[in-house]
Short mmCIF file of C-alpha atoms in Angstrom, two decimals:
data_model
loop_
_atom_site.label_atom_id
_atom_site.label_comp_id
_atom_site.label_asym_id
_atom_site.label_seq_id
_atom_site.Cartn_x
_atom_site.Cartn_y
_atom_site.Cartn_z
CA UNK L 1 -94.23 56.02 -80.64
CA UNK L 2 -96.35 54.57 -77.82
CA UNK L 3 -94.61 52.54 -75.13
CA UNK L 4 -95.96 49.38 -73.57
CA UNK L 5 -96.67 49.60 -69.86
CA UNK L 6 -96.92 46.83 -67.28
CA UNK L 7 -98.90 46.86 -64.05
CA UNK L 8 -96.50 45.70 -61.34
CA UNK L 9 -97.42 44.90 -57.74
CA UNK L 10 -95.07 45.08 -54.74
CA UNK L 11 -96.21 43.69 -51.38
CA UNK L 12 -94.43 43.42 -48.02
CA UNK L 13 -95.82 41.87 -44.84
CA UNK L 14 -94.61 41.04 -41.33
CA UNK L 15 -96.05 40.50 -37.87
CA UNK L 16 -94.98 43.47 -35.68
CA UNK L 17 -95.45 41.47 -32.43
CA UNK L 18 -97.66 44.26 -31.06
CA UNK L 19 -99.38 43.84 -27.68
CA UNK L 20 -102.39 46.09 -26.92
CA UNK L 21 -102.34 47.91 -23.60
CA UNK L 22 -105.29 46.44 -21.70
CA UNK L 23 -104.84 48.39 -18.45
CA UNK L 24 -103.03 51.75 -18.90
CA UNK L 25 -103.00 52.32 -15.13
CA UNK L 26 -100.42 49.52 -14.78
CA UNK L 27 -98.03 51.72 -16.79
CA UNK L 28 -98.65 54.71 -14.53
CA UNK L 29 -101.14 56.35 -16.91
CA UNK L 30 -104.07 58.23 -15.35
CA UNK L 31 -107.08 56.42 -16.84
CA UNK L 32 -109.55 59.21 -15.92
CA UNK L 33 -107.38 61.79 -17.65
CA UNK L 34 -107.01 59.47 -20.63
CA UNK L 35 -110.79 59.25 -20.99
CA UNK L 36 -111.09 63.04 -20.87
CA UNK L 37 -108.59 63.32 -23.72
CA UNK L 38 -110.05 60.38 -25.64
CA UNK L 39 -110.65 62.46 -28.79
CA UNK L 40 -107.04 63.66 -28.82
CA UNK L 41 -104.92 60.73 -27.62
CA UNK L 42 -104.64 57.30 -29.17
CA UNK L 43 -102.81 54.86 -26.94
CA UNK L 44 -100.71 52.65 -29.19
CA UNK L 45 -99.57 49.09 -28.48
CA UNK L 46 -96.39 47.78 -26.89
CA UNK L 47 -93.90 45.96 -29.12
CA UNK L 48 -91.84 42.88 -28.35
CA UNK L 49 -89.38 43.83 -31.11
CA UNK L 50 -87.33 46.82 -29.82
CA UNK L 51 -87.76 50.18 -31.57
CA UNK L 52 -84.16 50.21 -32.86
CA UNK L 53 -84.74 46.94 -34.73
CA UNK L 54 -88.17 48.00 -36.06
CA UNK L 55 -86.62 51.18 -37.42
CA UNK L 56 -84.09 49.16 -39.43
CA UNK L 57 -86.96 47.20 -41.00
CA UNK L 58 -88.93 50.39 -41.64
CA UNK L 59 -85.96 52.10 -43.33
CA UNK L 60 -85.46 49.16 -45.67
CA UNK L 61 -89.18 49.10 -46.51
CA UNK L 62 -89.16 52.85 -47.20
CA UNK L 63 -86.09 52.46 -49.45
CA UNK L 64 -87.74 49.65 -51.44
CA UNK L 65 -91.04 51.53 -51.81
CA UNK L 66 -89.32 54.79 -52.86
CA UNK L 67 -87.30 52.96 -55.52
CA UNK L 68 -90.38 51.09 -56.76
CA UNK L 69 -92.59 54.20 -56.94
CA UNK L 70 -89.89 56.12 -58.84
CA UNK L 71 -90.23 53.69 -61.77
CA UNK L 72 -93.61 54.91 -62.99
CA UNK L 73 -97.06 56.08 -61.89
CA UNK L 74 -98.62 54.77 -58.67
CA UNK L 75 -101.96 53.11 -59.42
CA UNK L 76 -102.71 51.84 -55.90
CA UNK L 77 -101.22 52.10 -52.44
CA UNK L 78 -102.05 50.62 -49.07
CA UNK L 79 -100.33 50.87 -45.69
CA UNK L 80 -101.87 49.04 -42.78
CA UNK L 81 -100.69 48.14 -39.30
CA UNK L 82 -103.03 45.61 -37.77
CA UNK L 83 -102.09 42.03 -36.93
CA UNK L 84 -99.66 42.29 -39.85
CA UNK L 85 -97.78 45.31 -41.15
CA UNK L 86 -98.76 45.53 -44.81
CA UNK L 87 -97.28 47.76 -47.50
CA UNK L 88 -98.77 47.29 -50.96
CA UNK L 89 -98.10 49.31 -54.11
CA UNK L 90 -99.17 48.89 -57.74
CA UNK L 91 -97.18 50.90 -60.29
CA UNK L 92 -97.47 51.12 -64.08
CA UNK L 93 -94.03 51.08 -65.71
CA UNK L 94 -92.30 50.10 -68.93
CA UNK L 95 -90.91 46.59 -69.41
CA UNK L 96 -87.34 47.90 -69.20
CA UNK L 97 -88.13 49.63 -65.89
CA UNK L 98 -89.68 46.43 -64.57
CA UNK L 99 -86.65 44.36 -65.56
CA UNK L 100 -84.30 46.90 -63.96
CA UNK L 101 -86.30 46.92 -60.71
CA UNK L 102 -86.46 43.13 -60.78
CA UNK L 103 -82.65 43.09 -60.56
CA UNK L 104 -82.73 45.48 -57.59
CA UNK L 105 -85.59 43.51 -56.01
CA UNK L 106 -83.46 40.37 -55.77
CA UNK L 107 -81.00 42.30 -53.59
CA UNK L 108 -83.81 43.84 -51.54
CA UNK L 109 -85.30 40.38 -51.05
CA UNK L 110 -82.00 39.11 -49.63
CA UNK L 111 -81.78 42.07 -47.22
CA UNK L 112 -85.42 41.68 -46.14
CA UNK L 113 -85.11 37.98 -45.34
CA UNK L 114 -81.64 38.54 -43.85
CA UNK L 115 -83.13 40.96 -41.32
CA UNK L 116 -85.92 38.46 -40.66
CA UNK L 117 -83.41 35.71 -39.91
CA UNK L 118 -81.50 37.99 -37.51
CA UNK L 119 -84.71 38.73 -35.59
CA UNK L 120 -85.76 35.08 -35.52
CA UNK L 121 -82.33 34.20 -34.07
CA UNK L 122 -82.96 36.80 -31.33
CA UNK L 123 -86.60 35.81 -30.77
CA UNK L 124 -86.16 34.15 -27.35
CA UNK L 125 -83.98 37.00 -26.05
CA UNK L 126 -86.47 39.65 -27.25
CA UNK L 127 -89.43 37.89 -25.60
CA UNK L 128 -87.52 37.46 -22.34
CA UNK L 129 -86.32 41.08 -22.36
CA UNK L 130 -89.90 42.27 -22.96
CA UNK L 131 -91.21 40.06 -20.12
CA UNK L 132 -88.53 41.29 -17.75
CA UNK L 133 -89.07 44.98 -18.51
CA UNK L 134 -92.86 44.79 -18.52
CA UNK L 135 -93.16 42.79 -15.30
CA UNK L 136 -90.60 44.98 -13.57
CA UNK L 137 -92.57 48.10 -14.56
CA UNK L 138 -96.02 46.72 -13.75
CA UNK L 139 -95.39 44.05 -11.13
CA UNK L 140 -97.25 41.50 -13.26
CA UNK L 141 -97.63 37.96 -11.93
CA UNK L 142 -97.31 34.68 -13.84
CA UNK L 143 -101.03 34.54 -14.64
CA UNK L 144 -101.00 37.99 -16.25
CA UNK L 145 -97.81 37.22 -18.18
CA UNK L 146 -99.30 34.00 -19.54
CA UNK L 147 -102.25 36.01 -20.92
CA UNK L 148 -99.85 38.39 -22.64
CA UNK L 149 -97.69 35.55 -23.92
CA UNK L 150 -100.68 34.07 -25.76
CA UNK L 151 -100.80 37.28 -27.84
CA UNK L 152 -97.20 36.88 -28.97
CA UNK L 153 -96.76 34.80 -32.14
CA UNK L 154 -94.53 31.73 -31.85
CA UNK L 155 -91.07 31.82 -33.37
CA UNK L 156 -92.33 29.87 -36.39
CA UNK L 157 -95.36 32.12 -36.82
CA UNK L 158 -93.15 35.21 -36.55
CA UNK L 159 -90.73 33.85 -39.14
CA UNK L 160 -93.48 32.84 -41.57
CA UNK L 161 -95.17 36.27 -41.34
CA UNK L 162 -92.32 37.90 -43.28
CA UNK L 163 -93.27 38.05 -46.96
CA UNK L 164 -92.09 40.20 -49.85
CA UNK L 165 -93.33 39.68 -53.40
CA UNK L 166 -93.19 41.30 -56.82
CA UNK L 167 -95.81 40.38 -59.43
CA UNK L 168 -96.86 41.75 -62.80
CA UNK L 169 -100.30 41.64 -64.38
CA UNK L 170 -100.70 39.31 -67.40
CA UNK L 171 -101.89 42.14 -69.65
CA UNK L 172 -100.13 45.16 -71.22
CA UNK L 173 -101.23 48.81 -71.43
CA UNK L 174 -99.93 51.46 -73.84
CA UNK L 175 -98.88 55.04 -73.10
CA UNK L 176 -101.29 56.32 -75.78
CA UNK L 177 -104.20 55.42 -73.54
CA UNK L 178 -102.97 57.33 -70.48
CA UNK L 179 -105.15 60.07 -69.03
CA UNK L 180 -103.81 63.55 -68.36
CA UNK L 181 -103.15 62.80 -64.68
CA UNK L 182 -100.96 59.80 -65.50
CA UNK L 183 -99.11 61.72 -68.23
CA UNK L 184 -98.39 64.46 -65.71
CA UNK L 185 -97.12 61.98 -63.11
CA UNK L 186 -94.80 60.30 -65.60
CA UNK L 187 -93.39 63.71 -66.56
CA UNK L 188 -92.97 64.57 -62.87
CA UNK L 189 -91.06 61.33 -62.26
CA UNK L 190 -88.86 62.10 -65.30
CA UNK L 191 -88.07 65.60 -63.98
CA UNK L 192 -87.46 64.17 -60.50
CA UNK L 193 -84.90 61.65 -61.76
CA UNK L 194 -83.28 64.26 -64.04
CA UNK L 195 -82.77 66.67 -61.14
CA UNK L 196 -81.40 63.86 -58.97
CA UNK L 197 -78.91 62.89 -61.69
CA UNK L 198 -77.87 66.55 -62.10
CA UNK L 199 -77.16 66.70 -58.35
CA UNK L 200 -75.06 63.55 -58.72
CA UNK L 201 -72.88 65.41 -61.21
CA UNK L 202 -72.67 68.39 -58.85
CA UNK L 203 -71.30 66.16 -56.10
CA UNK L 204 -68.96 64.11 -58.29
CA UNK L 205 -65.29 64.68 -57.49
CA UNK L 206 -63.37 61.92 -59.30
CA UNK L 207 -61.37 62.92 -62.42
CA UNK L 208 -61.96 61.44 -64.92
CA UNK L 209 -65.12 59.38 -64.42
CA UNK L 210 -64.55 55.91 -62.98
CA UNK L 211 -65.82 52.82 -64.81
CA UNK L 212 -68.54 52.42 -62.16
CA UNK L 213 -69.62 56.06 -62.54
CA UNK L 214 -69.80 55.80 -66.33
CA UNK L 215 -71.94 52.66 -66.08
CA UNK L 216 -74.24 54.37 -63.53
CA UNK L 217 -74.63 57.51 -65.68
CA UNK L 218 -75.36 55.51 -68.83
CA UNK L 219 -77.95 53.40 -67.02
CA UNK L 220 -79.71 56.40 -65.42
CA UNK L 221 -80.00 58.19 -68.78
CA UNK L 222 -81.56 55.03 -70.21
CA UNK L 223 -84.08 54.99 -67.35
CA UNK L 224 -84.88 58.65 -68.01
CA UNK L 225 -85.76 57.67 -71.58
CA UNK L 226 -88.03 54.93 -70.22
CA UNK L 227 -89.85 57.32 -67.87
CA UNK L 228 -90.53 59.73 -70.73
CA UNK L 229 -93.35 57.49 -71.99
CA UNK L 230 -95.17 60.37 -73.70
CA UNK L 231 -92.13 61.52 -75.70
CA UNK L 232 -92.37 64.95 -74.03
CA UNK L 233 -90.28 67.49 -75.95
CA UNK L 234 -88.95 69.24 -72.81
CA UNK L 235 -87.92 65.90 -71.32
CA UNK L 236 -86.26 64.95 -74.62
CA UNK L 237 -84.26 68.18 -74.53
CA UNK L 238 -83.09 67.46 -70.95
CA UNK L 239 -82.17 63.87 -71.86
CA UNK L 240 -80.24 65.21 -74.86
CA UNK L 241 -78.13 67.40 -72.54
CA UNK L 242 -77.36 64.39 -70.36
CA UNK L 243 -76.31 62.40 -73.42
CA UNK L 244 -73.75 65.12 -74.24
CA UNK L 245 -72.18 64.58 -70.81
CA UNK L 246 -72.43 60.82 -71.27
CA UNK L 247 -70.50 61.09 -74.55
CA UNK L 248 -67.74 63.08 -72.82
CA UNK L 249 -67.61 60.54 -69.98
CA UNK L 250 -67.32 57.63 -72.42
CA UNK L 251 -64.42 59.44 -74.12
CA UNK L 252 -62.62 59.41 -70.77
CA UNK L 253 -62.95 63.14 -70.16
CA UNK L 254 -63.55 64.70 -66.74
CA UNK L 255 -66.40 67.02 -65.77
CA UNK L 256 -65.03 70.27 -67.21
CA UNK L 257 -66.55 73.74 -67.39
CA UNK L 258 -68.67 72.81 -70.44
CA UNK L 259 -70.20 69.85 -68.62
CA UNK L 260 -70.77 71.91 -65.48
CA UNK L 261 -72.52 74.50 -67.61
CA UNK L 262 -74.75 71.79 -69.10
CA UNK L 263 -75.61 70.53 -65.60
CA UNK L 264 -76.65 74.07 -64.56
CA UNK L 265 -78.72 74.33 -67.72
CA UNK L 266 -80.41 70.98 -66.94
CA UNK L 267 -81.35 72.04 -63.41
CA UNK L 268 -82.72 75.37 -64.64
CA UNK L 269 -84.73 73.62 -67.35
CA UNK L 270 -86.11 71.02 -64.93
CA UNK L 271 -87.27 73.71 -62.48
CA UNK L 272 -88.77 75.82 -65.30
CA UNK L 273 -90.79 72.89 -66.70
CA UNK L 274 -91.80 71.75 -63.21
CA UNK L 275 -93.14 75.23 -62.41
CA UNK L 276 -94.98 75.50 -65.74
CA UNK L 277 -96.60 72.06 -65.28
CA UNK L 278 -97.29 72.52 -61.54
CA UNK L 279 -94.93 69.64 -60.70
CA UNK L 280 -92.40 71.45 -58.51
CA UNK L 281 -93.62 69.57 -55.43
CA UNK L 282 -92.22 66.37 -56.97
CA UNK L 283 -88.68 67.80 -57.22
CA UNK L 284 -86.34 67.61 -54.21
CA UNK L 285 -84.55 70.96 -54.60
#
């Protein structure tokens, strides 16, 4: 039976507070040598926000994007770093997948704006630290600093540049109309999640399964079903194996030898299908 698919768009933006390097010689860089290596060196900007804080933002963005992309097939992607850092993805997914991600998105949204608020609170200190370090390194005077300062967004502008949104298209597609490439990607995502869940079982040490673990397992198996939009027989077989383990977990039983054998069987089956379908690159072995 065909499944309905939604086109869902995720977009994140923020101003990186990047300052172009107008005169590399002020930073001790040999300009003549730089020109000779022009085809091989691209001199990036300076940042008012320290690297340690930018990395925290980048890790959260990567986490959100990875979760979003795992829900279906990627229709469109864009990553730009100009006046604003922009990450934009469009993914086709089932309604259940969308609703599940929407729940996760609300938490991501809180984290995203929480990090924004922390940076806004530290705005004055970051600008002053940047001024102090830059002027100490270059010997800049007040006139030069004022030119640089004009390139730095105000606290309000910096705060307002942070945006994260999730939108869905007003129309619905069906899995019957998917081309071969999209069918293959959905199968790859199914195998990817199946292998990840099998590794979860490998690393599980509690006996028997906790309430939280049982809820997680049951939910992940449901999401596997959602990813299998083409009703692929190999994927159905793998999902059936997981449901056997789920039944044992719901009965309050621990991960015994039978379950461990099923997990090994799942991993072997996933790798076999991935190799046959040329999808092994999608599996994190």
